Short mmCIF file of C-alpha atoms in Angstrom, two decimals:
data_model
loop_
_atom_site.label_atom_id
_atom_site.label_comp_id
_atom_site.label_asym_id
_atom_site.label_seq_id
_atom_site.Cartn_x
_atom_site.Cartn_y
_atom_site.Cartn_z
CA ASP V 1 -16.61 -10.19 -20.15
CA LEU V 2 -19.40 -9.01 -22.45
CA ILE V 3 -18.06 -10.80 -25.53
CA ASN V 4 -18.04 -14.49 -26.46
CA GLU V 5 -18.34 -16.44 -29.68
CA ASN V 6 -22.06 -17.15 -29.30
CA ILE V 7 -23.33 -13.67 -28.52
CA ASP V 8 -24.95 -11.71 -31.36
CA GLY V 9 -24.75 -7.98 -32.03
CA GLU V 10 -28.21 -7.23 -30.61
CA SER V 11 -27.47 -8.89 -27.25
CA LEU V 12 -24.08 -7.20 -27.15
CA LEU V 13 -25.71 -3.80 -27.64
CA SER V 14 -28.08 -4.51 -24.74
CA ASN V 15 -25.19 -5.45 -22.44
CA LEU V 16 -23.14 -2.43 -23.55
CA ASP V 17 -26.11 -0.13 -22.86
CA ASP V 18 -26.23 -1.42 -19.25
CA CYS V 19 -22.47 -1.00 -18.86
CA LEU V 20 -22.27 2.44 -20.45
CA GLU V 21 -25.23 3.68 -18.38
CA GLN V 22 -22.89 3.41 -15.39
CA VAL V 23 -20.17 5.28 -17.35
CA PHE V 24 -22.57 8.12 -18.15
CA LYS V 25 -23.20 8.62 -14.42
CA THR V 26 -19.50 9.23 -13.72
CA THR V 27 -18.39 11.51 -16.60
CA SER V 28 -18.98 15.16 -17.47
CA ILE V 29 -21.91 16.50 -19.48
CA GLU V 30 -19.64 17.24 -22.41
CA GLY V 31 -18.14 13.75 -22.21
CA ARG V 32 -21.59 12.17 -22.05
CA ALA V 33 -22.74 14.08 -25.12
CA GLN V 34 -19.69 12.94 -27.06
CA LEU V 35 -20.12 9.36 -25.87
CA LYS V 36 -23.79 9.32 -26.86
CA HIS V 37 -22.93 10.69 -30.28
CA ILE V 38 -20.27 8.02 -30.87
CA LEU V 39 -22.42 5.24 -29.47
CA THR V 40 -25.28 6.25 -31.76
CA GLU V 41 -22.97 5.79 -34.74
CA TYR V 42 -21.81 2.39 -33.54
CA GLN V 43 -25.37 1.30 -32.68
CA THR V 44 -26.41 2.18 -36.23
CA ARG V 45 -23.42 0.23 -37.56
CA TRP V 46 -24.26 -2.78 -35.36
CA SER V 47 -27.89 -2.65 -36.49
CA ASN V 48 -26.63 -2.83 -40.09
CA TYR V 49 -24.42 -5.75 -39.07
CA ASN V 50 -27.45 -7.58 -37.62
CA ILE V 51 -29.43 -6.99 -40.82
CA LYS V 52 -26.50 -8.28 -42.87
CA GLN V 53 -26.19 -11.33 -40.60
CA LYS V 54 -29.90 -12.15 -41.02
CA GLN V 55 -29.60 -11.73 -44.79
CA LEU V 56 -26.65 -14.13 -44.92
CA LYS V 57 -28.52 -16.72 -42.86
CA GLN V 58 -31.55 -16.39 -45.16
CA MET V 59 -29.24 -16.87 -48.18
CA ILE V 60 -27.89 -20.08 -46.64
CA HIS V 61 -31.43 -21.33 -46.06
CA ASN V 62 -32.43 -20.49 -49.65
CA VAL V 63 -29.35 -22.27 -51.02
CA LYS V 64 -30.24 -25.40 -49.06
CA ILE V 65 -33.83 -25.33 -50.40
CA ASP V 66 -32.60 -24.74 -53.96
CA ARG V 67 -30.14 -27.62 -53.61
CA MET V 68 -32.89 -29.99 -52.52
CA GLU V 69 -35.13 -28.92 -55.40
CA ILE V 70 -32.29 -29.23 -57.90
CA ASP V 71 -31.38 -32.73 -56.65
CA GLU V 72 -35.01 -33.82 -56.98
CA THR V 73 -35.24 -32.38 -60.52
CA LEU V 74 -31.96 -34.03 -61.51
CA ASN V 75 -33.21 -37.41 -60.34
CA GLU V 76 -36.40 -36.99 -62.38
CA ILE V 77 -34.43 -35.97 -65.48
CA ASN V 78 -32.01 -38.88 -65.11
CA ASP V 79 -34.96 -41.30 -64.81
CA TRP V 80 -36.61 -39.76 -67.86
CA ILE V 81 -33.38 -39.93 -69.90
CA THR V 82 -32.81 -43.56 -68.93
CA GLU V 83 -36.36 -44.49 -69.91
CA HIS V 84 -36.21 -42.72 -73.28
CA ARG V 85 -32.75 -44.00 -74.10
CA PHE V 86 -34.16 -47.48 -73.65
CA LYS V 87 -37.04 -46.61 -76.02
CA LEU V 88 -34.56 -45.12 -78.48
CA ASP V 89 -32.49 -48.28 -78.46
CA GLU V 90 -35.65 -50.36 -79.01
CA LEU V 91 -36.74 -48.22 -81.95
CA THR V 92 -33.28 -48.29 -83.46
CA ASN V 93 -33.18 -52.10 -83.37
CA ASN V 94 -36.57 -52.40 -85.10
CA LEU V 95 -35.92 -49.73 -87.72
CA SER V 96 -36.95 -50.68 -91.33
CA LEU V 97 -37.90 -49.02 -94.59
CA ARG V 98 -41.54 -49.81 -94.16
CA ASP V 99 -44.03 -47.04 -93.55
CA GLU V 100 -44.55 -48.26 -90.07
CA ASN V 101 -40.85 -48.08 -89.44
CA ARG V 102 -40.70 -44.66 -91.06
CA LYS V 103 -43.28 -43.61 -88.57
CA ARG V 104 -41.14 -45.05 -85.81
CA LEU V 105 -38.13 -43.25 -87.25
CA TYR V 106 -40.01 -40.00 -86.93
CA GLN V 107 -40.84 -40.84 -83.35
CA LEU V 108 -37.19 -41.66 -82.82
CA LYS V 109 -36.15 -38.22 -84.03
CA CYS V 110 -38.71 -36.61 -81.77
CA PHE V 111 -37.39 -38.63 -78.86
CA SER V 112 -33.86 -37.63 -79.79
CA ASN V 113 -34.83 -33.96 -79.84
CA ASP V 114 -36.55 -34.33 -76.48
CA ILE V 115 -33.44 -35.98 -75.10
CA ASN V 116 -31.29 -33.12 -76.34
CA VAL V 117 -33.63 -30.58 -74.74
CA LYS V 118 -33.55 -32.46 -71.45
CA GLN V 119 -29.77 -32.76 -71.69
CA THR V 120 -29.51 -29.00 -72.18
CA LEU V 121 -31.73 -28.46 -69.14
CA LEU V 122 -29.58 -30.88 -67.18
CA ASN V 123 -26.41 -28.98 -68.10
CA THR V 124 -28.08 -25.70 -67.09
CA LEU V 125 -29.04 -27.17 -63.73
CA LYS V 126 -25.50 -28.43 -63.21
CA GLU V 127 -24.16 -24.92 -63.86
CA LYS V 128 -26.71 -23.53 -61.42
CA ILE V 129 -25.52 -26.02 -58.82
CA LEU V 130 -21.93 -24.84 -59.32
CA ASP V 131 -23.00 -21.19 -59.08
CA ASN V 132 -25.03 -21.73 -55.90
CA ASP V 133 -22.74 -24.20 -54.18
CA ARG V 134 -21.38 -21.47 -51.93
CA PHE V 135 -22.45 -22.72 -48.52
CA ASP V 136 -18.87 -22.98 -47.23
CA LEU V 137 -18.06 -19.54 -48.61
CA ILE V 138 -21.14 -18.00 -46.95
CA GLN V 139 -20.19 -19.64 -43.66
CA GLN V 140 -16.71 -18.17 -43.98
CA VAL V 141 -18.11 -14.68 -44.71
CA LEU V 142 -20.41 -14.98 -41.71
CA GLN V 143 -17.52 -15.97 -39.44
CA GLU V 144 -15.43 -13.06 -40.75
CA PHE V 145 -18.34 -10.71 -40.06
CA GLN V 146 -18.69 -12.03 -36.49
CA GLU V 147 -14.94 -11.60 -35.93
CA GLU V 148 -15.12 -8.05 -37.29
CA LEU V 149 -17.99 -7.30 -34.92
CA ARG V 150 -15.97 -8.65 -31.98
CA VAL V 151 -12.92 -6.55 -32.92
CA LYS V 152 -15.01 -3.41 -33.38
CA THR V 153 -16.66 -3.99 -30.02
CA ASN V 154 -13.27 -4.35 -28.30
CA GLU V 155 -12.08 -1.17 -30.00
CA LEU V 156 -15.18 0.71 -28.86
CA GLU V 157 -14.75 -0.46 -25.26
CA GLU V 158 -11.09 0.60 -25.32
CA PHE V 159 -12.08 3.95 -26.82
CA VAL V 160 -14.71 4.51 -24.10
CA ARG V 161 -12.20 3.69 -21.35
CA THR V 162 -9.61 6.03 -22.87
CA GLN V 163 -12.15 8.81 -23.31
CA ILE V 164 -13.22 8.55 -19.66
CA LEU V 165 -9.57 8.80 -18.57
CA ILE V 166 -9.08 11.86 -20.76
CA GLU V 167 -12.24 13.51 -19.42
CA ASP V 168 -11.18 12.83 -15.82
CA SER V 169 -7.67 14.12 -16.51
CA LYS V 170 -9.03 17.22 -18.23
CA GLN V 171 -11.37 17.99 -15.34
CA SER V 172 -8.57 17.49 -12.79
CA ILE V 173 -6.20 19.73 -14.76
CA MET V 174 -8.75 22.51 -15.09
CA GLU V 175 -9.54 22.38 -11.35
CA LYS V 176 -5.84 22.57 -10.47
CA LEU V 177 -5.31 25.44 -12.90
CA LYS V 178 -8.20 27.36 -11.34
CA PHE V 179 -6.74 26.75 -7.88
CA PHE V 180 -3.31 27.97 -9.02
CA MET V 181 -4.73 31.11 -10.59
CA ASP V 182 -6.80 31.93 -7.48
CA ARG V 183 -3.81 31.44 -5.18
CA LEU V 184 -1.52 33.30 -7.56
CA SER V 185 -3.73 36.39 -7.44
CA LEU V 186 -3.24 36.46 -3.66
CA CYS V 187 0.51 35.90 -3.82
CA THR V 188 1.15 38.71 -6.30
CA LYS V 189 -0.04 41.47 -3.94
CA THR V 190 2.94 43.70 -3.14
CA ASP V 191 1.65 45.89 -0.31
CA CYS V 192 3.50 43.93 2.38
CA ASP V 193 6.84 43.69 4.18
CA LEU V 194 9.95 41.82 3.09
CA ASP V 195 9.23 38.62 5.02
CA THR V 196 5.77 38.36 3.47
CA LEU V 197 7.21 39.00 0.00
CA GLN V 198 9.79 36.26 0.49
CA SER V 199 7.09 33.88 1.72
CA ARG V 200 4.92 34.62 -1.30
CA LEU V 201 7.89 34.23 -3.64
CA SER V 202 8.62 30.82 -2.14
CA LYS V 203 4.96 29.80 -2.52
CA ILE V 204 4.82 30.92 -6.15
CA GLU V 205 7.98 28.93 -6.93
CA GLU V 206 6.22 25.90 -5.43
CA TYR V 207 3.23 26.60 -7.69
CA LYS V 208 5.62 26.75 -10.64
CA ILE V 209 6.86 23.23 -9.86
CA GLU V 210 3.29 21.97 -9.44
CA LEU V 211 2.30 23.59 -12.75
CA GLU V 212 5.19 21.81 -14.47
CA ASP V 213 3.89 18.51 -13.07
CA LEU V 214 0.43 19.50 -14.29
CA GLU V 215 1.85 20.13 -17.75
CA LYS V 216 3.29 16.59 -17.73
CA ASP V 217 -0.19 15.25 -16.94
CA PHE V 218 -1.58 17.33 -19.78
CA ASN V 219 1.02 15.96 -22.22
CA GLN V 220 0.13 12.42 -21.13
CA SER V 221 -3.56 13.13 -21.78
CA TYR V 222 -2.66 14.51 -25.20
CA GLU V 223 -0.76 11.30 -26.00
CA GLN V 224 -3.88 9.35 -25.06
CA TYR V 225 -5.86 11.61 -27.37
CA GLN V 226 -3.41 10.89 -30.19
CA SER V 227 -4.01 7.17 -29.65
CA ILE V 228 -7.82 7.36 -29.81
CA ILE V 229 -7.98 9.48 -32.97
CA GLU V 230 -6.65 6.40 -34.78
CA TYR V 231 -10.16 4.99 -34.39
CA ASN V 232 -12.79 5.78 -36.99
CA LEU V 233 -14.08 8.95 -35.29
CA ASN V 234 -16.07 11.49 -37.23
CA SER V 235 -14.52 14.86 -38.00
CA THR V 236 -16.78 16.75 -35.55
CA VAL V 237 -15.59 14.68 -32.57
CA LYS V 238 -11.93 15.00 -33.63
CA LEU V 239 -12.30 18.78 -34.00
CA ASN V 240 -13.95 19.07 -30.58
CA TYR V 241 -11.11 17.15 -28.91
CA GLN V 242 -8.46 19.18 -30.72
CA GLN V 243 -10.07 22.48 -29.72
CA ASN V 244 -10.36 21.38 -26.08
CA PHE V 245 -6.69 20.43 -25.90
CA GLU V 246 -5.59 23.60 -27.63
CA GLN V 247 -7.62 25.63 -25.14
CA MET V 248 -6.10 23.72 -22.20
CA HIS V 249 -2.61 24.17 -23.61
CA LEU V 250 -3.23 27.91 -23.95
CA VAL V 251 -4.44 28.11 -20.34
CA ILE V 252 -1.35 26.25 -19.10
CA ASP V 253 0.97 28.53 -21.12
CA ASN V 254 -0.79 31.62 -19.78
CA GLY V 255 -0.45 30.25 -16.26
CA LYS V 256 3.26 29.63 -16.74
CA GLN V 257 3.78 33.13 -18.12
CA THR V 258 1.80 34.67 -15.27
CA ILE V 259 3.86 32.78 -12.70
CA GLU V 260 7.12 33.76 -14.40
CA ARG V 261 6.09 37.43 -14.39
CA ALA V 262 5.04 37.20 -10.74
CA ILE V 263 8.36 35.59 -9.78
CA LEU V 264 10.34 38.29 -11.60
CA GLU V 265 8.25 41.06 -10.04
CA LEU V 266 8.55 39.65 -6.52
CA LYS V 267 12.29 39.09 -6.92
CA HIS V 268 12.64 42.69 -8.06
CA LEU V 269 10.67 43.89 -5.04
CA CYS V 270 12.78 41.73 -2.73
CA ASP V 271 15.95 43.22 -4.22
CA ILE V 272 14.55 46.70 -3.60
CA TRP V 273 13.82 45.72 0.00
CA TYR V 274 17.35 44.31 0.40
CA GLN V 275 18.88 47.56 -0.89
CA TYR V 276 16.54 49.60 1.30
CA GLU V 277 17.46 47.68 4.45
CA LYS V 278 21.15 47.84 3.56
CA HIS V 279 21.07 51.62 3.12
CA ASN V 280 18.74 52.05 6.08
CA LYS V 281 21.17 50.23 8.39
CA THR V 282 24.03 52.41 7.10
CA PHE V 283 21.95 55.53 7.59
CA VAL V 284 20.82 54.57 11.10
CA SER V 285 24.42 53.79 12.07
CA TRP V 286 25.61 57.16 10.71
CA LEU V 287 22.70 58.95 12.38
CA ASN V 288 23.50 57.42 15.77
CA GLN V 289 27.16 58.26 15.35
CA THR V 290 26.37 61.86 14.35
CA GLU V 291 23.96 62.24 17.26
CA ASN V 292 26.64 61.06 19.68
CA GLN V 293 29.19 63.42 18.17
CA LEU V 294 26.72 66.34 18.32
CA THR V 295 25.86 65.58 21.95
CA ALA V 296 29.56 65.45 22.86
CA PHE V 297 30.27 68.71 20.99
CA ILE V 298 27.41 70.57 22.69
CA ALA V 299 28.51 69.26 26.07
CA THR V 300 32.01 70.58 25.42
CA ASN V 301 31.34 73.79 23.43
CA GLY V 302 27.76 74.59 24.32
CA ASP V 303 28.61 78.06 25.55
CA ASP V 304 30.44 79.10 22.36
CA ASP V 305 27.61 80.00 19.99
CA GLU V 306 29.84 80.91 17.04
CA CYS V 307 31.72 77.63 17.25
CA THR V 308 28.45 75.73 17.61
CA ILE V 309 27.00 77.43 14.52
CA ASP V 310 30.10 76.55 12.46
CA TYR V 311 29.87 72.94 13.59
CA LEU V 312 26.18 72.74 12.71
CA ASN V 313 26.86 74.25 9.29
CA GLN V 314 29.51 71.60 8.63
CA LEU V 315 27.10 68.91 9.81
CA SER V 316 24.40 70.28 7.50
CA GLU V 317 26.78 70.12 4.52
CA THR V 318 27.69 66.54 5.45
CA ILE V 319 24.03 65.56 5.64
CA ALA V 320 23.38 67.21 2.27
#
């Protein structure tokens, strides 16, 4: 909406400043600093474009003035040549060997020399006309410049939109990663019962799925980054973007590794709990059975101490 065929670079900069002021209010401090840096470069480039545009217009004006002056001079020279050719013809017709005619002959030669000088000047002016008759070419260059300015402006607007999306995506990813890490630290505590361990294991597996989705978002943001580096960005901005994405990728990888370790640890603890409960049930069953047998034996042979001692010794060996 900001661009049309009649708008110049200076007006376009003013409109873009109003538009980008709203963008600066909605992006991060780091994003704003990068945007301001890039915009400063493009504002400098547009200022150079405006200077070039004014210079081209001044050249067109000068060519028009020169053309008018040359046409006026050519008319004067043509009139002078016509007049002196007439005089030359008159002198030629009246030429004689008399002194008077000799004098006229001398004048004729002078006129002829003057004509040759004027003819040389005329030829020079004609060459100058050919050299300066570039009005159509200048108009074409000016139109190409305006088209280049329009294309560059569209590219800058697309770059700004893409950068805002990347900044928003980066901020969202970092917030989600922080949330995952905070929740993960709670879920990896092992001083709890089996049900709590299973619940935490289930929750961590859910976090793993969410982190995989987050990694997809990160990859999409990186693809957007790959598209914007095709623009003419300076090396500092490119390096800053690359370092940010490498840092984010490292954080995501660390998060994935932490979750994998937590899952393995919790699964191991759950297996230990399973084995404990399995053996505990067996032991409780055996203990109940032994207690019943001991109660029945005492009820039957309680008065026979020797027999009772033998039975208890056997039971002790069994327990051992």
